[in-house]
PDB file of C-alpha atoms in Angstrom:
ATOM      1  CA  MET A 142      -6.850 -17.160   2.442  1.00 94.00           C
ATOM      2  CA  LEU A 143      -3.964 -15.634   4.400  1.00 97.00           C
ATOM      3  CA  VAL A 144      -3.899 -11.829   4.244  1.00 98.00           C
ATOM      4  CA  ILE A 145      -0.514 -10.184   4.806  1.00 98.00           C
ATOM      5  CA  GLY A 146      -0.405  -6.418   5.345  1.00 98.00           C
ATOM      6  CA  ILE A 147       2.715  -4.351   4.700  1.00 97.00           C
ATOM      7  CA  CYS A 148       2.792  -0.800   6.062  1.00 96.00           C
ATOM      8  CA  GLY A 149       5.373   1.961   6.360  1.00 94.00           C
ATOM      9  CA  ALA A 150       6.453   5.358   5.102  1.00 90.00           C
ATOM     10  CA  SER A 151       6.431   6.369   1.459  1.00 85.00           C
ATOM     11  CA  GLY A 152       9.702   5.121  -0.022  1.00 85.00           C
ATOM     12  CA  SER A 153      10.309   2.539   2.703  1.00 88.00           C
ATOM     13  CA  GLY A 154      10.220  -0.422   0.301  1.00 89.00           C
ATOM     14  CA  LYS A 155       6.673  -1.726   0.842  1.00 93.00           C
ATOM     15  CA  SER A 156       5.994  -2.476  -2.815  1.00 92.00           C
ATOM     16  CA  THR A 157       9.392  -4.090  -3.260  1.00 92.00           C
ATOM     17  CA  LEU A 158       8.913  -6.360  -0.254  1.00 94.00           C
ATOM     18  CA  ALA A 159       5.390  -7.248  -1.393  1.00 96.00           C
ATOM     19  CA  ASP A 160       6.615  -8.228  -4.867  1.00 95.00           C
ATOM     20  CA  GLU A 161       9.643 -10.130  -3.547  1.00 94.00           C
ATOM     21  CA  LEU A 162       7.526 -12.001  -1.015  1.00 95.00           C
ATOM     22  CA  CYS A 163       4.905 -12.800  -3.648  1.00 95.00           C
ATOM     23  CA  ARG A 164       7.571 -14.279  -5.936  1.00 94.00           C
ATOM     24  CA  ALA A 165       9.103 -16.269  -3.085  1.00 94.00           C
ATOM     25  CA  ILE A 166       5.756 -17.767  -2.062  1.00 93.00           C
ATOM     26  CA  GLY A 167       4.926 -18.696  -5.641  1.00 87.00           C
ATOM     27  CA  LYS A 168       1.806 -18.866  -7.795  1.00 83.00           C
ATOM     28  CA  ASN A 169      -0.504 -19.020  -4.772  1.00 91.00           C
ATOM     29  CA  ALA A 170       0.083 -15.349  -3.875  1.00 96.00           C
ATOM     30  CA  THR A 171      -1.277 -12.028  -5.158  1.00 97.00           C
ATOM     31  CA  VAL A 172      -0.325  -8.401  -4.428  1.00 97.00           C
ATOM     32  CA  ILE A 173      -2.786  -5.502  -4.230  1.00 97.00           C
ATOM     33  CA  ASN A 174      -1.589  -1.928  -3.710  1.00 97.00           C
ATOM     34  CA  HIS A 175      -3.647   0.349  -1.487  1.00 97.00           C
ATOM     35  CA  ASP A 176      -2.570   3.297  -3.671  1.00 94.00           C
ATOM     36  CA  CYS A 177      -4.953   2.036  -6.351  1.00 96.00           C
ATOM     37  CA  TYR A 178      -7.850   2.893  -4.039  1.00 97.00           C
ATOM     38  CA  TYR A 179      -7.491   6.663  -3.826  1.00 96.00           C
ATOM     39  CA  ARG A 180     -10.915   8.289  -3.870  1.00 96.00           C
ATOM     40  CA  ASP A 181     -11.915   9.774  -7.216  1.00 95.00           C
ATOM     41  CA  HIS A 182     -12.786  13.478  -7.473  1.00 95.00           C
ATOM     42  CA  PRO A 183     -14.269  13.990 -10.963  1.00 93.00           C
ATOM     43  CA  SER A 184     -16.011  17.230 -10.004  1.00 95.00           C
ATOM     44  CA  LEU A 185     -12.717  18.948  -9.163  1.00 95.00           C
ATOM     45  CA  SER A 186     -10.439  20.593 -11.694  1.00 96.00           C
ATOM     46  CA  PHE A 187      -6.939  19.215 -12.236  1.00 94.00           C
ATOM     47  CA  GLU A 188      -5.489  22.158 -10.294  1.00 93.00           C
ATOM     48  CA  GLU A 189      -7.863  21.453  -7.395  1.00 95.00           C
ATOM     49  CA  ARG A 190      -7.017  17.751  -7.432  1.00 94.00           C
ATOM     50  CA  CYS A 191      -3.319  18.647  -7.251  1.00 87.00           C
ATOM     51  CA  GLN A 192      -3.977  20.496  -3.991  1.00 90.00           C
ATOM     52  CA  LEU A 193      -5.529  17.493  -2.215  1.00 93.00           C
ATOM     53  CA  ASN A 194      -3.632  15.830   0.615  1.00 94.00           C
ATOM     54  CA  TYR A 195      -2.743  12.427  -0.824  1.00 93.00           C
ATOM     55  CA  ASP A 196      -1.042  11.343   2.392  1.00 93.00           C
ATOM     56  CA  GLU A 197      -3.956  11.615   4.813  1.00 95.00           C
ATOM     57  CA  PRO A 198      -5.887   8.429   5.670  1.00 96.00           C
ATOM     58  CA  GLU A 199      -9.277   9.597   4.408  1.00 96.00           C
ATOM     59  CA  ILE A 200      -8.000  10.173   0.864  1.00 96.00           C
ATOM     60  CA  PHE A 201      -8.407   6.408   0.413  1.00 97.00           C
ATOM     61  CA  ASP A 202     -11.665   4.561  -0.204  1.00 97.00           C
ATOM     62  CA  HIS A 203     -11.312   2.207   2.747  1.00 97.00           C
ATOM     63  CA  ASP A 204     -14.814   0.774   2.351  1.00 97.00           C
ATOM     64  CA  LEU A 205     -14.211  -0.306  -1.256  1.00 97.00           C
ATOM     65  CA  PHE A 206     -10.814  -1.734  -0.367  1.00 98.00           C
ATOM     66  CA  LEU A 207     -12.306  -3.738   2.502  1.00 98.00           C
ATOM     67  CA  GLN A 208     -15.159  -4.923   0.292  1.00 98.00           C
ATOM     68  CA  ASP A 209     -12.746  -6.188  -2.371  1.00 98.00           C
ATOM     69  CA  ILE A 210     -10.607  -8.002   0.208  1.00 98.00           C
ATOM     70  CA  LYS A 211     -13.671  -9.704   1.685  1.00 98.00           C
ATOM     71  CA  THR A 212     -14.857 -10.685  -1.796  1.00 98.00           C
ATOM     72  CA  LEU A 213     -11.530 -12.392  -2.485  1.00 98.00           C
ATOM     73  CA  MET A 214     -11.649 -14.104   0.909  1.00 97.00           C
ATOM     74  CA  ASP A 215     -15.083 -15.432  -0.058  1.00 97.00           C
ATOM     75  CA  GLY A 216     -13.501 -17.078  -3.093  1.00 97.00           C
ATOM     76  CA  LYS A 217     -14.811 -14.630  -5.691  1.00 98.00           C
ATOM     77  CA  PRO A 218     -12.832 -12.476  -8.160  1.00 98.00           C
ATOM     78  CA  ILE A 219     -12.668  -8.684  -8.162  1.00 98.00           C
ATOM     79  CA  THR A 220     -11.813  -6.152 -10.858  1.00 97.00           C
ATOM     80  CA  ARG A 221      -8.363  -4.581 -10.688  1.00 96.00           C
ATOM     81  CA  LYS A 222      -8.393  -0.981  -9.492  1.00 97.00           C
ATOM     82  CA  ARG A 223      -5.884   1.516 -10.838  1.00 95.00           C
ATOM     83  CA  TYR A 224      -4.946   5.160 -10.262  1.00 95.00           C
ATOM     84  CA  ASP A 225      -3.594   7.636 -12.823  1.00 92.00           C
ATOM     85  CA  TYR A 226      -1.055   9.813 -10.997  1.00 86.00           C
ATOM     86  CA  SER A 227      -0.532  12.137 -13.950  1.00 85.00           C
ATOM     87  CA  HIS A 228      -4.189  13.253 -13.894  1.00 89.00           C
ATOM     88  CA  HIS A 229      -5.056  12.405 -10.262  1.00 92.00           C
ATOM     89  CA  ARG A 230      -8.012  10.286 -11.306  1.00 94.00           C
ATOM     90  CA  ARG A 231      -9.101   6.696 -10.842  1.00 94.00           C
ATOM     91  CA  ASP A 232      -8.516   4.577 -13.935  1.00 94.00           C
ATOM     92  CA  ASP A 233     -10.058   1.220 -13.010  1.00 94.00           C
ATOM     93  CA  THR A 234      -9.907  -1.761 -15.351  1.00 94.00           C
ATOM     94  CA  GLU A 235     -12.062  -4.776 -16.160  1.00 94.00           C
ATOM     95  CA  GLU A 236      -9.159  -7.144 -15.484  1.00 96.00           C
ATOM     96  CA  LEU A 237     -10.110  -9.798 -12.952  1.00 97.00           C
ATOM     97  CA  ILE A 238      -8.055 -10.671  -9.901  1.00 97.00           C
ATOM     98  CA  GLU A 239      -8.759 -14.238  -8.876  1.00 96.00           C
ATOM     99  CA  PRO A 240      -8.539 -15.441  -5.260  1.00 97.00           C
ATOM    100  CA  THR A 241      -5.271 -17.064  -4.186  1.00 96.00           C
ATOM    101  CA  ASP A 242      -4.110 -18.755  -0.995  1.00 96.00           C
ATOM    102  CA  VAL A 243      -2.123 -15.661   0.016  1.00 97.00           C
ATOM    103  CA  LEU A 244      -3.094 -12.030  -0.485  1.00 98.00           C
ATOM    104  CA  ILE A 245      -0.435  -9.371   0.150  1.00 98.00           C
ATOM    105  CA  ILE A 246      -1.707  -5.814   0.599  1.00 98.00           C
ATOM    106  CA  GLU A 247       0.587  -2.813   0.990  1.00 97.00           C
ATOM    107  CA  GLY A 248       0.270   0.920   1.555  1.00 96.00           C
ATOM    108  CA  ILE A 249       1.101   3.815   3.853  1.00 96.00           C
ATOM    109  CA  HIS A 250      -2.283   3.551   5.620  1.00 97.00           C
ATOM    110  CA  VAL A 251      -3.033  -0.141   5.205  1.00 97.00           C
ATOM    111  CA  PHE A 252      -3.161  -0.477   9.020  1.00 98.00           C
ATOM    112  CA  TYR A 253      -5.526   2.493   9.425  1.00 97.00           C
ATOM    113  CA  ASP A 254      -8.816   0.567   9.165  1.00 97.00           C
ATOM    114  CA  GLU A 255      -9.333  -1.651  12.210  1.00 96.00           C
ATOM    115  CA  ARG A 256     -11.787  -3.777  10.226  1.00 96.00           C
ATOM    116  CA  LEU A 257      -9.061  -4.610   7.744  1.00 97.00           C
ATOM    117  CA  CYS A 258      -6.411  -5.236  10.407  1.00 97.00           C
ATOM    118  CA  GLU A 259      -8.684  -7.851  11.952  1.00 97.00           C
ATOM    119  CA  LEU A 260      -8.562  -9.815   8.692  1.00 97.00           C
ATOM    120  CA  MET A 261      -4.758  -9.865   8.516  1.00 97.00           C
ATOM    121  CA  PHE A 262      -2.884 -13.045   9.313  1.00 96.00           C
ATOM    122  CA  LEU A 263       0.408 -11.151   9.457  1.00 96.00           C
ATOM    123  CA  LYS A 264       1.220  -7.430   9.726  1.00 97.00           C
ATOM    124  CA  LEU A 265       4.646  -6.197   8.611  1.00 97.00           C
ATOM    125  CA  TYR A 266       6.021  -2.695   9.217  1.00 96.00           C
ATOM    126  CA  MET A 267       8.900  -1.279   7.176  1.00 93.00           C
ATOM    127  CA  SER A 268      11.361   0.516   9.467  1.00 89.00           C
ATOM    128  CA  VAL A 269      13.614   2.699   7.300  1.00 81.00           C
ATOM    129  CA  GLU A 270      15.279   6.038   8.084  1.00 80.00           C
ATOM    130  CA  PRO A 271      13.151   8.988   6.835  1.00 76.00           C
ATOM    131  CA  ASP A 272      16.010  10.510   4.809  1.00 75.00           C
ATOM    132  CA  ILE A 273      16.441   7.241   2.900  1.00 79.00           C
ATOM    133  CA  CYS A 274      12.681   7.161   2.243  1.00 75.00           C
ATOM    134  CA  LEU A 275      12.807  10.735   0.937  1.00 76.00           C
ATOM    135  CA  LEU A 276      15.640   9.976  -1.482  1.00 79.00           C
ATOM    136  CA  ARG A 277      13.766   6.943  -2.801  1.00 78.00           C
ATOM    137  CA  ARG A 278      10.583   8.991  -3.146  1.00 77.00           C
ATOM    138  CA  ILE A 279      12.393  11.705  -5.134  1.00 82.00           C
ATOM    139  CA  THR A 280      13.837   9.133  -7.534  1.00 81.00           C
ATOM    140  CA  ARG A 281      10.465   7.399  -7.985  1.00 80.00           C
ATOM    141  CA  ASP A 282       8.416  10.556  -8.465  1.00 79.00           C
ATOM    142  CA  ILE A 283      10.823  11.985 -11.041  1.00 83.00           C
ATOM    143  CA  ASN A 284      11.324   8.764 -13.006  1.00 79.00           C
ATOM    144  CA  GLU A 285       7.858   7.213 -12.764  1.00 75.00           C
ATOM    145  CA  ARG A 286       5.409  10.065 -12.159  1.00 73.00           C
ATOM    146  CA  GLY A 287       6.907  12.923 -14.144  1.00 73.00           C
ATOM    147  CA  ARG A 288       7.259  15.324 -11.223  1.00 78.00           C
ATOM    148  CA  ASN A 289       9.940  17.921 -10.566  1.00 78.00           C
ATOM    149  CA  ILE A 290      12.027  18.487  -7.460  1.00 84.00           C
ATOM    150  CA  ASP A 291      10.179  21.672  -6.446  1.00 79.00           C
ATOM    151  CA  ASN A 292       6.810  19.916  -6.523  1.00 79.00           C
ATOM    152  CA  ILE A 293       8.193  16.944  -4.593  1.00 78.00           C
ATOM    153  CA  SER A 294       9.748  19.214  -1.945  1.00 82.00           C
ATOM    154  CA  VAL A 295       6.533  21.179  -1.365  1.00 82.00           C
ATOM    155  CA  GLN A 296       4.463  17.999  -1.092  1.00 80.00           C
ATOM    156  CA  TYR A 297       6.945  16.404   1.297  1.00 81.00           C
ATOM    157  CA  LEU A 298       6.957  19.372   3.660  1.00 84.00           C
ATOM    158  CA  THR A 299       3.217  20.088   3.556  1.00 85.00           C
ATOM    159  CA  THR A 300       1.673  16.589   3.565  1.00 87.00           C
ATOM    160  CA  VAL A 301       4.116  13.664   3.505  1.00 86.00           C
ATOM    161  CA  LYS A 302       6.143  14.443   6.633  1.00 89.00           C
ATOM    162  CA  PRO A 303       3.210  15.781   8.713  1.00 90.00           C
ATOM    163  CA  MET A 304       1.122  12.670   7.962  1.00 92.00           C
ATOM    164  CA  TYR A 305       4.095  10.412   8.704  1.00 91.00           C
ATOM    165  CA  ASP A 306       4.567  12.096  12.086  1.00 91.00           C
ATOM    166  CA  LYS A 307       0.852  12.045  12.888  1.00 94.00           C
ATOM    167  CA  HIS A 308      -0.137   8.594  11.645  1.00 94.00           C
ATOM    168  CA  ILE A 309       2.302   6.369   9.808  1.00 94.00           C
ATOM    169  CA  ARG A 310       5.127   6.211  12.339  1.00 93.00           C
ATOM    170  CA  ASN A 311       2.623   5.004  14.953  1.00 95.00           C
ATOM    171  CA  TYR A 312       1.474   2.015  12.895  1.00 97.00           C
ATOM    172  CA  ILE A 313       4.617   0.227  14.044  1.00 96.00           C
ATOM    173  CA  ASP A 314       2.766  -0.541  17.294  1.00 96.00           C
ATOM    174  CA  LEU A 315       0.294  -2.691  15.340  1.00 97.00           C
ATOM    175  CA  ALA A 316       2.916  -4.789  13.551  1.00 97.00           C
ATOM    176  CA  ASP A 317       3.712  -8.445  14.149  1.00 96.00           C
ATOM    177  CA  VAL A 318       7.101  -8.132  12.431  1.00 94.00           C
ATOM    178  CA  ILE A 319       9.311  -5.055  11.951  1.00 93.00           C
ATOM    179  CA  VAL A 320      11.343  -5.223   8.736  1.00 92.00           C
ATOM    180  CA  ALA A 321      14.615  -3.279   8.506  1.00 86.00           C
ATOM    181  CA  HIS A 322      16.797  -2.405   5.492  1.00 77.00           C
ATOM    182  CA  GLY A 323      13.959  -1.994   2.982  1.00 74.00           C
ATOM    183  CA  GLY A 324      12.185  -4.393   0.670  1.00 73.00           C
ATOM    184  CA  GLN A 325      15.261  -6.082  -0.796  1.00 76.00           C
ATOM    185  CA  ASN A 326      16.001  -7.889   2.442  1.00 81.00           C
ATOM    186  CA  ALA A 327      16.565 -11.372   1.047  1.00 85.00           C
ATOM    187  CA  ARG A 328      16.899 -12.994   4.451  1.00 89.00           C
ATOM    188  CA  ILE A 329      13.566 -11.725   5.795  1.00 90.00           C
ATOM    189  CA  VAL A 330      11.844 -12.564   2.490  1.00 93.00           C
ATOM    190  CA  SER A 331      13.120 -16.143   2.720  1.00 93.00           C
ATOM    191  CA  ILE A 332      12.092 -16.468   6.373  1.00 93.00           C
ATOM    192  CA  LEU A 333       8.608 -15.035   5.811  1.00 94.00           C
ATOM    193  CA  ALA A 334       7.966 -17.058   2.651  1.00 94.00           C
ATOM    194  CA  GLY A 335       9.020 -20.257   4.399  1.00 94.00           C
ATOM    195  CA  TYR A 336       6.765 -19.484   7.355  1.00 93.00           C
ATOM    196  CA  VAL A 337       3.777 -18.787   5.100  1.00 94.00           C
ATOM    197  CA  ARG A 338       4.326 -21.978   3.100  1.00 92.00           C
ATOM    198  CA  ASP A 339       4.498 -23.992   6.324  1.00 92.00           C
ATOM    199  CA  VAL A 340       1.201 -22.474   7.520  1.00 93.00           C
ATOM    200  CA  LEU A 341      -0.457 -23.271   4.190  1.00 91.00           C
ATOM    201  CA  LYS A 342       0.765 -26.871   4.343  1.00 86.00           C
ATOM    202  CA  GLY A 343      -0.597 -27.182   7.866  1.00 83.00           C
ATOM    203  CA  GLU A 344      -4.014 -25.907   6.767  1.00 78.00           C
ATOM    204  CA  GLN A 345      -4.120 -28.292   3.805  1.00 72.00           C
ATOM    205  CA  SER A 346      -3.064 -31.385   5.783  1.00 63.00           C
TER     206      SER A 346
END
């Protein structure tokens, strides 16, 4: 199994690139979003959960994420994890994810865990101007997560930007390929998909 990691700021186009690359590679590829692996906090009230910093690295269950990736690499299925943004709670499913030849994982801190980075065949970093990322984040959070502009602004200033400056911008140093212009970069998708298919053919020959 080839593991491809896609990292970058919130709103940089990671999910879009992951989905486009998965489609270009074909049926032998699967996408898993790191956002589905936020830690659960059932003992906290909804108000308390709203105050958590969802942009810091330790908000994610890195051990569970790593365990699931290793399980897939061992040729065994995992259950699909899911996160409910409206209630800030985990909402895992019993749906099985079967192993495929290519596994694409994406998230703002997907390069944080050195153990996981060591498993990656290819590491991609999304290089997009912060103001473009912010505009995309506003549109997404309003349309998909039911948030208002005041809430988005407070979160951006208190957690999103500080964590980008402290952690996420530095992940670029770990990347094999830096991707510009967001996830709908047809040329880079075609190049990467062709490269991955060639590697798979070489392994199977």
